[in-house]
GROMACS .gro file of C-alpha atoms in nm:
model
  466
    1MET     CA    1   2.578  -0.995   2.775
    2THR     CA    2   2.342  -1.029   3.072
    3LYS     CA    3   2.490  -0.725   3.248
    4ARG     CA    4   2.449  -0.513   2.937
    5LYS     CA    5   2.085  -0.614   2.914
    6LYS     CA    6   2.020  -0.534   3.282
    7ASN     CA    7   2.167  -0.189   3.239
    8LEU     CA    8   1.960  -0.149   2.927
    9LYS     CA    9   1.640  -0.239   3.110
   10SER     CA   10   1.722   0.018   3.374
   11THR     CA   11   1.772   0.281   3.103
   12ILE     CA   12   1.438   0.220   2.931
   13TRP     CA   13   1.198   0.080   3.187
   14GLY     CA   14   1.347   0.177   3.521
   15GLY     CA   15   1.370  -0.076   3.804
   16ARG     CA   16   1.055  -0.280   3.744
   17PHE     CA   17   1.230  -0.583   3.590
   18GLU     CA   18   1.481  -0.811   3.760
   19GLY     CA   19   1.536  -1.043   3.467
   20VAL     CA   20   1.626  -0.974   3.107
   21SER     CA   21   1.439  -1.016   2.780
   22SER     CA   22   1.526  -1.299   2.547
   23ASP     CA   23   1.727  -1.223   2.237
   24ASN     CA   24   1.424  -1.328   2.033
   25LEU     CA   25   1.203  -1.070   2.206
   26ILE     CA   26   1.463  -0.797   2.167
   27LYS     CA   27   1.462  -0.854   1.791
   28PHE     CA   28   1.086  -0.900   1.776
   29ASN     CA   29   1.015  -0.590   1.985
   30SER     CA   30   1.251  -0.360   1.799
   31SER     CA   31   1.120  -0.119   1.536
   32ILE     CA   32   1.439   0.076   1.470
   33SER     CA   33   1.490  -0.089   1.131
   34PHE     CA   34   1.198   0.112   0.993
   35ASP     CA   35   1.102   0.386   1.240
   36LYS     CA   36   1.445   0.545   1.199
   37ASN     CA   37   1.270   0.711   0.905
   38LEU     CA   38   1.112   0.937   1.168
   39TYR     CA   39   1.441   1.075   1.300
   40ALA     CA   40   1.395   1.430   1.169
   41GLN     CA   41   1.042   1.456   1.306
   42ASP     CA   42   1.148   1.305   1.638
   43ILE     CA   43   1.426   1.560   1.679
   44GLU     CA   44   1.208   1.852   1.574
   45GLY     CA   45   0.933   1.744   1.813
   46SER     CA   46   1.181   1.694   2.097
   47ILE     CA   47   1.329   2.041   2.053
   48ALA     CA   48   0.980   2.196   2.060
   49HIS     CA   49   0.891   1.992   2.369
   50ALA     CA   50   1.210   2.092   2.550
   51GLU     CA   51   1.160   2.458   2.464
   52MET     CA   52   0.809   2.441   2.607
   53LEU     CA   53   0.939   2.274   2.926
   54SER     CA   54   1.186   2.561   2.963
   55LYS     CA   55   0.924   2.828   2.893
   56GLN     CA   56   0.698   2.673   3.157
   57LYS     CA   57   0.994   2.657   3.401
   58ILE     CA   58   0.966   2.280   3.427
   59ILE     CA   59   1.332   2.254   3.326
   60LEU     CA   60   1.604   2.519   3.333
   61LYS     CA   61   1.680   2.722   3.022
   62LYS     CA   62   2.038   2.591   3.022
   63ASP     CA   63   1.899   2.237   3.012
   64PHE     CA   64   1.693   2.327   2.706
   65LEU     CA   65   1.991   2.484   2.531
   66GLU     CA   66   2.204   2.176   2.599
   67ILE     CA   67   1.924   1.948   2.481
   68LYS     CA   68   1.874   2.146   2.161
   69SER     CA   69   2.247   2.152   2.087
   70GLY     CA   70   2.275   1.778   2.149
   71LEU     CA   71   1.975   1.694   1.934
   72LEU     CA   72   2.105   1.901   1.643
   73LYS     CA   73   2.438   1.721   1.672
   74ILE     CA   74   2.257   1.386   1.664
   75LYS     CA   75   2.063   1.495   1.354
   76LYS     CA   76   2.391   1.574   1.181
   77GLU     CA   77   2.534   1.237   1.286
   78ILE     CA   78   2.234   1.056   1.137
   79GLU     CA   79   2.244   1.256   0.813
   80THR     CA   80   2.617   1.189   0.769
   81ASN     CA   81   2.576   0.817   0.849
   82LYS     CA   82   2.786   0.845   1.165
   83PHE     CA   83   2.505   0.751   1.405
   84LYS     CA   84   2.500   0.391   1.526
   85PHE     CA   85   2.144   0.261   1.558
   86LYS     CA   86   2.107  -0.008   1.824
   87ILE     CA   87   1.843  -0.277   1.800
   88GLU     CA   88   1.841  -0.325   2.177
   89LEU     CA   89   1.723   0.035   2.221
   90GLU     CA   90   1.405  -0.065   2.039
   91ASP     CA   91   1.306   0.247   1.848
   92ILE     CA   92   1.413   0.584   1.713
   93HIS     CA   93   1.302   0.762   2.030
   94MET     CA   94   1.522   0.563   2.267
   95ASN     CA   95   1.814   0.558   2.024
   96ILE     CA   96   1.811   0.937   2.008
   97GLU     CA   97   1.750   0.985   2.380
   98SER     CA   98   2.026   0.741   2.475
   99ARG     CA   99   2.274   0.919   2.248
  100LEU     CA  100   2.162   1.255   2.386
  101ILE     CA  101   2.241   1.143   2.740
  102GLU     CA  102   2.582   1.023   2.622
  103LEU     CA  103   2.649   1.366   2.473
  104ILE     CA  104   2.515   1.605   2.739
  105GLY     CA  105   2.467   1.398   3.054
  106GLU     CA  106   2.203   1.484   3.316
  107SER     CA  107   2.022   1.743   3.106
  108GLY     CA  108   1.944   1.474   2.849
  109LYS     CA  109   1.755   1.274   3.112
  110LYS     CA  110   1.510   1.564   3.155
  111LEU     CA  111   1.388   1.563   2.795
  112HIS     CA  112   1.126   1.295   2.852
  113THR     CA  113   0.956   1.492   3.129
  114ALA     CA  114   0.580   1.530   3.071
  115ARG     CA  115   0.565   1.305   2.766
  116SER     CA  116   0.550   0.936   2.674
  117ARG     CA  117   0.666   0.742   2.374
  118ASN     CA  118   0.294   0.698   2.307
  119ASP     CA  119   0.227   1.066   2.230
  120GLN     CA  120   0.580   1.112   2.095
  121VAL     CA  121   0.550   0.848   1.824
  122VAL     CA  122   0.207   0.954   1.699
  123THR     CA  123   0.328   1.315   1.678
  124ASP     CA  124   0.634   1.209   1.478
  125PHE     CA  125   0.414   0.992   1.259
  126LYS     CA  126   0.167   1.270   1.183
  127MET     CA  127   0.449   1.509   1.098
  128TRP     CA  128   0.609   1.253   0.866
  129ILE     CA  129   0.283   1.179   0.685
  130ARG     CA  130   0.204   1.550   0.654
  131SER     CA  131   0.541   1.615   0.493
  132ASP     CA  132   0.509   1.312   0.269
  133LEU     CA  133   0.169   1.423   0.145
  134ASP     CA  134   0.318   1.759   0.048
  135SER     CA  135   0.572   1.582  -0.175
  136ILE     CA  136   0.302   1.361  -0.328
  137LEU     CA  137   0.094   1.673  -0.398
  138ASP     CA  138   0.385   1.817  -0.593
  139LEU     CA  139   0.425   1.499  -0.801
  140LEU     CA  140   0.053   1.492  -0.880
  141LYS     CA  141   0.074   1.851  -0.996
  142GLN     CA  142   0.366   1.762  -1.225
  143LEU     CA  143   0.166   1.472  -1.369
  144GLN     CA  144  -0.133   1.697  -1.432
  145GLU     CA  145   0.090   1.953  -1.600
  146ASN     CA  146   0.227   1.696  -1.844
  147LEU     CA  147  -0.119   1.557  -1.915
  148ILE     CA  148  -0.242   1.911  -1.989
  149ILE     CA  149   0.053   1.974  -2.223
  150GLN     CA  150  -0.029   1.656  -2.417
  151ALA     CA  151  -0.400   1.747  -2.417
  152GLU     CA  152  -0.323   2.090  -2.561
  153ASP     CA  153  -0.108   1.936  -2.833
  154ASN     CA  154  -0.392   1.696  -2.918
  155TYR     CA  155  -0.709   1.898  -2.859
  156GLU     CA  156  -0.822   1.818  -3.217
  157THR     CA  157  -0.672   1.468  -3.246
  158LEU     CA  158  -0.959   1.228  -3.315
  159MET     CA  159  -0.982   0.888  -3.152
  160PRO     CA  160  -1.251   0.634  -3.065
  161GLY     CA  161  -1.417   0.675  -2.730
  162TYR     CA  162  -1.491   0.334  -2.581
  163THR     CA  163  -1.746   0.172  -2.357
  164HIS     CA  164  -1.700  -0.198  -2.275
  165LEU     CA  165  -1.381  -0.163  -2.485
  166GLN     CA  166  -1.610  -0.135  -2.790
  167VAL     CA  167  -1.598   0.170  -3.017
  168ALA     CA  168  -1.868   0.403  -2.886
  169GLN     CA  169  -1.840   0.764  -3.004
  170PRO     CA  170  -1.573   0.994  -3.148
  171VAL     CA  171  -1.376   1.195  -2.893
  172THR     CA  172  -1.055   1.392  -2.902
  173PHE     CA  173  -0.740   1.256  -2.742
  174GLY     CA  174  -0.704   1.583  -2.555
  175HIS     CA  175  -1.049   1.538  -2.404
  176HIS     CA  176  -0.959   1.183  -2.300
  177LEU     CA  177  -0.641   1.296  -2.124
  178LEU     CA  178  -0.828   1.572  -1.941
  179ALA     CA  179  -1.041   1.301  -1.777
  180TYR     CA  180  -0.728   1.192  -1.589
  181VAL     CA  181  -0.642   1.553  -1.506
  182GLU     CA  182  -0.977   1.570  -1.323
  183MET     CA  183  -0.919   1.238  -1.147
  184PHE     CA  184  -0.580   1.346  -1.019
  185GLY     CA  185  -0.730   1.683  -0.925
  186ARG     CA  186  -0.969   1.503  -0.691
  187ASP     CA  187  -0.674   1.307  -0.552
  188ARG     CA  188  -0.505   1.637  -0.469
  189ALA     CA  189  -0.822   1.763  -0.301
  190ARG     CA  190  -0.839   1.445  -0.092
  191ILE     CA  191  -0.478   1.493   0.016
  192LYS     CA  192  -0.550   1.849   0.129
  193ASP     CA  193  -0.856   1.730   0.321
  194CYS     CA  194  -0.647   1.456   0.482
  195ILE     CA  195  -0.379   1.705   0.590
  196ASN     CA  196  -0.638   1.944   0.734
  197ARG     CA  197  -0.812   1.669   0.929
  198MET     CA  198  -0.496   1.520   1.078
  199ASN     CA  199  -0.327   1.850   1.160
  200GLU     CA  200  -0.380   1.838   1.537
  201CYS     CA  201  -0.083   1.785   1.768
  202PRO     CA  202  -0.095   1.487   2.008
  203LEU     CA  203   0.220   1.582   2.203
  204GLY     CA  204   0.139   1.647   2.568
  205SER     CA  205  -0.118   1.368   2.589
  206ALA     CA  206   0.155   1.159   2.754
  207ALA     CA  207   0.082   0.787   2.794
  208LEU     CA  208  -0.297   0.825   2.773
  209ALA     CA  209  -0.427   1.047   3.056
  210GLY     CA  210  -0.243   1.373   3.002
  211THR     CA  211   0.010   1.501   3.255
  212SER     CA  212   0.014   1.684   3.588
  213TYR     CA  213   0.298   1.910   3.474
  214PRO     CA  214   0.191   2.266   3.378
  215ILE     CA  215   0.267   2.220   3.008
  216ASP     CA  216   0.155   2.445   2.722
  217ARG     CA  217   0.023   2.223   2.444
  218ASN     CA  218  -0.078   2.518   2.228
  219PHE     CA  219   0.283   2.639   2.225
  220VAL     CA  220   0.410   2.301   2.106
  221ALA     CA  221   0.136   2.268   1.845
  222LYS     CA  222   0.222   2.609   1.702
  223LYS     CA  223   0.595   2.532   1.702
  224LEU     CA  224   0.535   2.215   1.503
  225ASN     CA  225   0.295   2.384   1.256
  226PHE     CA  226  -0.016   2.206   1.377
  227SER     CA  227  -0.344   2.395   1.374
  228SER     CA  228  -0.421   2.301   1.737
  229PRO     CA  229  -0.360   2.035   2.002
  230THR     CA  230  -0.571   1.719   1.995
  231ARG     CA  231  -0.872   1.739   2.228
  232ASN     CA  232  -0.871   1.400   2.399
  233SER     CA  233  -0.559   1.238   2.539
  234ILE     CA  234  -0.687   0.880   2.499
  235ASP     CA  235  -0.788   0.937   2.139
  236SER     CA  236  -0.456   1.111   2.077
  237VAL     CA  237  -0.237   0.811   2.148
  238SER     CA  238  -0.461   0.530   2.028
  239SER     CA  239  -0.614   0.651   1.702
  240ARG     CA  240  -0.456   0.587   1.364
  241ASP     CA  241  -0.747   0.687   1.143
  242PHE     CA  242  -0.524   0.956   0.992
  243ALA     CA  243  -0.287   0.682   0.876
  244ILE     CA  244  -0.575   0.480   0.732
  245GLU     CA  245  -0.698   0.791   0.551
  246TYR     CA  246  -0.348   0.848   0.416
  247LEU     CA  247  -0.335   0.492   0.280
  248SER     CA  248  -0.686   0.530   0.142
  249VAL     CA  249  -0.586   0.842  -0.048
  250LEU     CA  250  -0.274   0.671  -0.183
  251SER     CA  251  -0.478   0.368  -0.285
  252LEU     CA  252  -0.713   0.589  -0.487
  253ILE     CA  253  -0.416   0.759  -0.653
  254GLY     CA  254  -0.278   0.414  -0.730
  255ILE     CA  255  -0.609   0.303  -0.881
  256ASN     CA  256  -0.622   0.611  -1.105
  257LEU     CA  257  -0.262   0.552  -1.208
  258SER     CA  258  -0.343   0.188  -1.278
  259ARG     CA  259  -0.631   0.285  -1.507
  260ILE     CA  260  -0.422   0.517  -1.721
  261ALA     CA  261  -0.140   0.261  -1.717
  262GLU     CA  262  -0.383  -0.002  -1.847
  263GLU     CA  263  -0.485   0.226  -2.134
  264LEU     CA  264  -0.124   0.305  -2.219
  265ILE     CA  265  -0.049  -0.067  -2.228
  266LEU     CA  266  -0.345  -0.131  -2.460
  267TRP     CA  267  -0.276   0.169  -2.682
  268SER     CA  268   0.089   0.074  -2.727
  269SER     CA  269   0.005  -0.285  -2.828
  270ASN     CA  270   0.008  -0.397  -3.191
  271GLY     CA  271  -0.371  -0.426  -3.188
  272PHE     CA  272  -0.410  -0.054  -3.123
  273ASN     CA  273  -0.077   0.113  -3.203
  274PHE     CA  274  -0.219   0.450  -3.095
  275ILE     CA  275   0.093   0.555  -2.906
  276VAL     CA  276   0.463   0.486  -2.870
  277ILE     CA  277   0.604   0.476  -2.518
  278ASN     CA  278   0.957   0.612  -2.505
  279GLU     CA  279   1.236   0.353  -2.483
  280GLU     CA  280   1.333   0.492  -2.141
  281TYR     CA  281   1.016   0.338  -2.000
  282THR     CA  282   1.012   0.008  -2.188
  283THR     CA  283   1.223  -0.308  -2.170
  284GLY     CA  284   1.322  -0.591  -2.402
  285SER     CA  285   1.285  -0.966  -2.392
  286SER     CA  286   1.554  -1.216  -2.299
  287ILE     CA  287   1.452  -1.442  -2.587
  288MET     CA  288   1.245  -1.241  -2.837
  289PRO     CA  289   1.462  -0.967  -2.989
  290GLN     CA  290   1.169  -0.783  -3.148
  291LYS     CA  291   0.990  -0.715  -2.820
  292ARG     CA  292   0.956  -0.375  -2.652
  293ASN     CA  293   0.751  -0.423  -2.339
  294PRO     CA  294   0.569  -0.143  -2.150
  295ASP     CA  295   0.711  -0.261  -1.819
  296ALA     CA  296   0.696   0.075  -1.641
  297ALA     CA  297   0.323   0.100  -1.709
  298GLU     CA  298   0.271  -0.265  -1.615
  299LEU     CA  299   0.452  -0.217  -1.285
  300ILE     CA  300   0.242   0.091  -1.210
  301ARG     CA  301  -0.067  -0.120  -1.273
  302GLY     CA  302   0.070  -0.394  -1.048
  303LYS     CA  303   0.172  -0.165  -0.763
  304SER     CA  304  -0.189  -0.054  -0.713
  305ASN     CA  305  -0.259  -0.399  -0.564
  306ARG     CA  306   0.015  -0.343  -0.311
  307LEU     CA  307  -0.122  -0.004  -0.210
  308VAL     CA  308  -0.468  -0.149  -0.152
  309GLY     CA  309  -0.312  -0.438   0.040
  310ASN     CA  310  -0.133  -0.198   0.274
  311LEU     CA  311  -0.463  -0.018   0.336
  312VAL     CA  312  -0.640  -0.342   0.424
  313ASN     CA  313  -0.342  -0.434   0.645
  314LEU     CA  314  -0.381  -0.123   0.861
  315ILE     CA  315  -0.761  -0.133   0.870
  316THR     CA  316  -0.746  -0.491   0.993
  317LEU     CA  317  -0.477  -0.405   1.248
  318LEU     CA  318  -0.684  -0.128   1.405
  319LYS     CA  319  -1.031  -0.279   1.404
  320GLY     CA  320  -0.996  -0.494   1.717
  321LEU     CA  321  -0.779  -0.275   1.942
  322PRO     CA  322  -0.920  -0.148   2.272
  323LEU     CA  323  -0.825   0.201   2.391
  324ALA     CA  324  -0.564   0.326   2.452
  325TYR     CA  325  -0.219   0.222   2.324
  326SER     CA  326  -0.125  -0.136   2.235
  327LYS     CA  327   0.204  -0.259   2.093
  328ASP     CA  328   0.016  -0.375   1.783
  329LEU     CA  329   0.032  -0.011   1.672
  330GLN     CA  330   0.402  -0.055   1.605
  331GLU     CA  331   0.282  -0.235   1.291
  332ASP     CA  332   0.130   0.085   1.151
  333LYS     CA  333   0.453   0.221   1.002
  334GLU     CA  334   0.581  -0.037   0.756
  335PRO     CA  335   0.269  -0.028   0.532
  336ILE     CA  336   0.288   0.353   0.536
  337PHE     CA  337   0.655   0.368   0.440
  338ASP     CA  338   0.607   0.100   0.175
  339SER     CA  339   0.309   0.278   0.017
  340SER     CA  340   0.491   0.610   0.021
  341GLU     CA  341   0.792   0.471  -0.164
  342ASN     CA  342   0.580   0.289  -0.420
  343ILE     CA  343   0.335   0.570  -0.499
  344LYS     CA  344   0.623   0.811  -0.556
  345ASN     CA  345   0.797   0.566  -0.790
  346CYS     CA  346   0.470   0.516  -0.977
  347LEU     CA  347   0.414   0.890  -1.013
  348LEU     CA  348   0.770   0.960  -1.126
  349ASN     CA  349   0.751   0.692  -1.394
  350MET     CA  350   0.406   0.799  -1.511
  351ILE     CA  351   0.524   1.160  -1.538
  352GLY     CA  352   0.812   1.040  -1.757
  353ILE     CA  353   0.586   0.825  -1.974
  354ILE     CA  354   0.334   1.103  -2.039
  355LYS     CA  355   0.601   1.367  -2.098
  356SER     CA  356   0.774   1.160  -2.369
  357LEU     CA  357   0.464   1.000  -2.521
  358LYS     CA  358   0.436   0.993  -2.902
  359ILE     CA  359   0.090   0.986  -3.064
  360ASN     CA  360   0.001   0.794  -3.382
  361LYS     CA  361  -0.281   1.022  -3.500
  362ASN     CA  362  -0.346   0.831  -3.821
  363LYS     CA  363  -0.387   0.502  -3.634
  364MET     CA  364  -0.637   0.663  -3.398
  365LEU     CA  365  -0.838   0.804  -3.689
  366LYS     CA  366  -0.834   0.472  -3.872
  367ALA     CA  367  -0.964   0.292  -3.561
  368LEU     CA  368  -1.240   0.553  -3.535
  369GLN     CA  369  -1.370   0.458  -3.877
  370LYS     CA  370  -1.474   0.116  -3.747
  371GLY     CA  371  -1.759   0.024  -3.518
  372PHE     CA  372  -2.016   0.284  -3.633
  373PRO     CA  373  -1.910   0.556  -3.385
  374THR     CA  374  -2.168   0.807  -3.515
  375ALA     CA  375  -2.469   0.580  -3.461
  376THR     CA  376  -2.591   0.796  -3.172
  377ASP     CA  377  -2.563   1.102  -3.397
  378LEU     CA  378  -2.785   0.925  -3.649
  379ALA     CA  379  -3.046   0.860  -3.380
  380ASP     CA  380  -3.021   1.224  -3.271
  381TYR     CA  381  -3.080   1.335  -3.633
  382LEU     CA  382  -3.402   1.131  -3.645
  383VAL     CA  383  -3.519   1.292  -3.321
  384THR     CA  384  -3.421   1.648  -3.414
  385TYR     CA  385  -3.514   1.665  -3.783
  386LEU     CA  386  -3.793   1.409  -3.815
  387ASN     CA  387  -3.949   1.447  -3.469
  388ILE     CA  388  -3.924   1.074  -3.404
  389ALA     CA  389  -3.926   0.965  -3.039
  390PHE     CA  390  -3.579   0.860  -2.925
  391ARG     CA  391  -3.677   0.499  -2.854
  392ASP     CA  392  -3.812   0.463  -3.207
  393ALA     CA  393  -3.508   0.644  -3.347
  394HIS     CA  394  -3.287   0.398  -3.160
  395LYS     CA  395  -3.467   0.105  -3.325
  396ILE     CA  396  -3.446   0.259  -3.674
  397THR     CA  397  -3.074   0.329  -3.625
  398GLY     CA  398  -3.019  -0.032  -3.525
  399LYS     CA  399  -3.178  -0.149  -3.852
  400ILE     CA  400  -2.956   0.092  -4.051
  401ILE     CA  401  -2.648  -0.047  -3.876
  402LEU     CA  402  -2.754  -0.401  -3.971
  403LEU     CA  403  -2.777  -0.286  -4.333
  404ALA     CA  404  -2.428  -0.131  -4.313
  405GLU     CA  405  -2.289  -0.452  -4.167
  406LYS     CA  406  -2.438  -0.655  -4.454
  407LYS     CA  407  -2.286  -0.412  -4.703
  408ASN     CA  408  -1.956  -0.411  -4.508
  409CYS     CA  409  -1.939  -0.033  -4.505
  410SER     CA  410  -1.953   0.258  -4.261
  411LEU     CA  411  -2.266   0.463  -4.196
  412ASP     CA  412  -2.149   0.757  -4.406
  413GLU     CA  413  -2.077   0.520  -4.695
  414LEU     CA  414  -2.444   0.419  -4.720
  415SER     CA  415  -2.633   0.593  -4.997
  416LEU     CA  416  -2.938   0.810  -4.935
  417GLU     CA  417  -3.145   0.540  -5.102
  418ASP     CA  418  -3.007   0.279  -4.861
  419LEU     CA  419  -3.106   0.496  -4.567
  420ARG     CA  420  -3.453   0.569  -4.707
  421SER     CA  421  -3.514   0.198  -4.749
  422ILE     CA  422  -3.525   0.185  -4.368
  423GLU     CA  423  -3.688   0.524  -4.300
  424PRO     CA  424  -3.839   0.703  -4.607
  425ARG     CA  425  -3.846   1.047  -4.441
  426ILE     CA  426  -3.465   1.071  -4.417
  427ASP     CA  427  -3.325   1.357  -4.625
  428SER     CA  428  -2.981   1.476  -4.733
  429ASN     CA  429  -2.919   1.657  -4.401
  430ILE     CA  430  -2.839   1.322  -4.251
  431MET     CA  431  -2.498   1.310  -4.422
  432LYS     CA  432  -2.380   1.608  -4.217
  433SER     CA  433  -2.505   1.445  -3.902
  434ILE     CA  434  -2.327   1.113  -3.937
  435SER     CA  435  -1.979   1.233  -4.031
  436ILE     CA  436  -1.710   1.199  -3.767
  437ASN     CA  437  -1.605   1.565  -3.785
  438SER     CA  438  -1.965   1.680  -3.750
  439SER     CA  439  -2.014   1.450  -3.451
  440ILE     CA  440  -1.713   1.596  -3.271
  441LEU     CA  441  -1.804   1.958  -3.345
  442LYS     CA  442  -2.159   1.916  -3.218
  443LYS     CA  443  -2.061   1.788  -2.873
  444THR     CA  444  -2.090   2.137  -2.726
  445SER     CA  445  -2.260   2.065  -2.393
  446PHE     CA  446  -2.052   2.169  -2.092
  447GLY     CA  447  -1.777   1.912  -2.040
  448GLY     CA  448  -1.811   1.777  -2.395
  449THR     CA  449  -1.546   1.676  -2.647
  450SER     CA  450  -1.583   1.957  -2.901
  451PRO     CA  451  -1.230   2.091  -2.971
  452ARG     CA  452  -1.349   2.441  -2.887
  453LEU     CA  453  -1.465   2.321  -2.545
  454VAL     CA  454  -1.150   2.115  -2.495
  455LEU     CA  455  -0.939   2.430  -2.539
  456LYS     CA  456  -1.156   2.606  -2.281
  457ALA     CA  457  -1.124   2.306  -2.048
  458ILE     CA  458  -0.746   2.315  -2.086
  459SER     CA  459  -0.740   2.683  -1.994
  460ASP     CA  460  -0.965   2.612  -1.696
  461ALA     CA  461  -0.748   2.317  -1.585
  462LYS     CA  462  -0.436   2.535  -1.594
  463ARG     CA  463  -0.610   2.791  -1.374
  464ARG     CA  464  -0.745   2.537  -1.126
  465TYR     CA  465  -0.453   2.299  -1.103
  466LEU     CA  466  -0.133   2.469  -1.213
   0.00000   0.00000   0.00000
């Protein structure tokens, strides 16, 4: 056991150490259990690095060709589950390099020329995050598409709009769904900004100071589809703000998903009964046979906490680190991988829920007939037709609502005489103003809930997002 460890130390750290690490440290120091997720990026980056070394005549072309062939073989081994990951080799980089040397011999030892694991890992990490954001972008687009389809099917479906969870004003269900289309549209814009900002290649920064070898960082950056190399070698290996930004973006997506999940949970409850969530996304109870629980939506709501927690985790990790690299940065990957897995599961389930959602239009309309949703329209009538200042109109409307409450009726069920008992100048035009249909049709300001505008907004959303 001791001899194996001594040979291992010689492989990774050279001749600096006489003794061996404890078994506890070997386990504690190893990151292979999670950073093996970076294998594809590590291999792609290594091939680009080796090709650059060959182009710059730092290694022979035959060395590059052997390295490339060996790395591609290792990639196939990993993808077919034939690769044996070793905890004592610490990370994905040393696992791949060690296997490469086994396969091709001396040429494999030349791969690490002019680079460090410090610039290697952050390059792999950026490439992984960039690719992951592309897949999240696609899922967000699918979610928007299904929201738009439901909005188009329900552009005239009336429902209560709420503030403070109290009935506020009439809106259409289509208009309500388009609010989330806009939220997820901003999430997509943030992802694109994040990708653009992080798309600089750190490879070639080496440990922290750059390298004395005549490397071509622009060549490597172009090979790996980065816009340019990073500009400061110390910043390159020590900064993880791109990872924090990634987690921030995912947290915001999670919050938006949590908000729509919360509404779906409320709307599917017996108190609302506005919607029916498909059985595929609900579960039963172990004791109450009548139950159908919106567990998918509840889990989406719950996962948002986890996403925010991972963000706080990484922010806290980074805040006290001096430049340049510290081993603490090994802790940057697990919150990233965890958030990635969870946001994708949330998006996939939300896409399924929205796609299969059934709408109880009659229940929505019935709920709209409570809570005096056209009270603001009544105040607007007093301003427009009777030239009453809005503050006074607000007060008069409040008195009319009190009268309706005493009579246990809606505003449009009050007689003209009832209304004139509060404000004598009211005429018959008021009846058109305080009907629900009239209220909806008159909301014609840009971004309003008028069905005509909702159809235009749907067309615009298709053009902008789909």
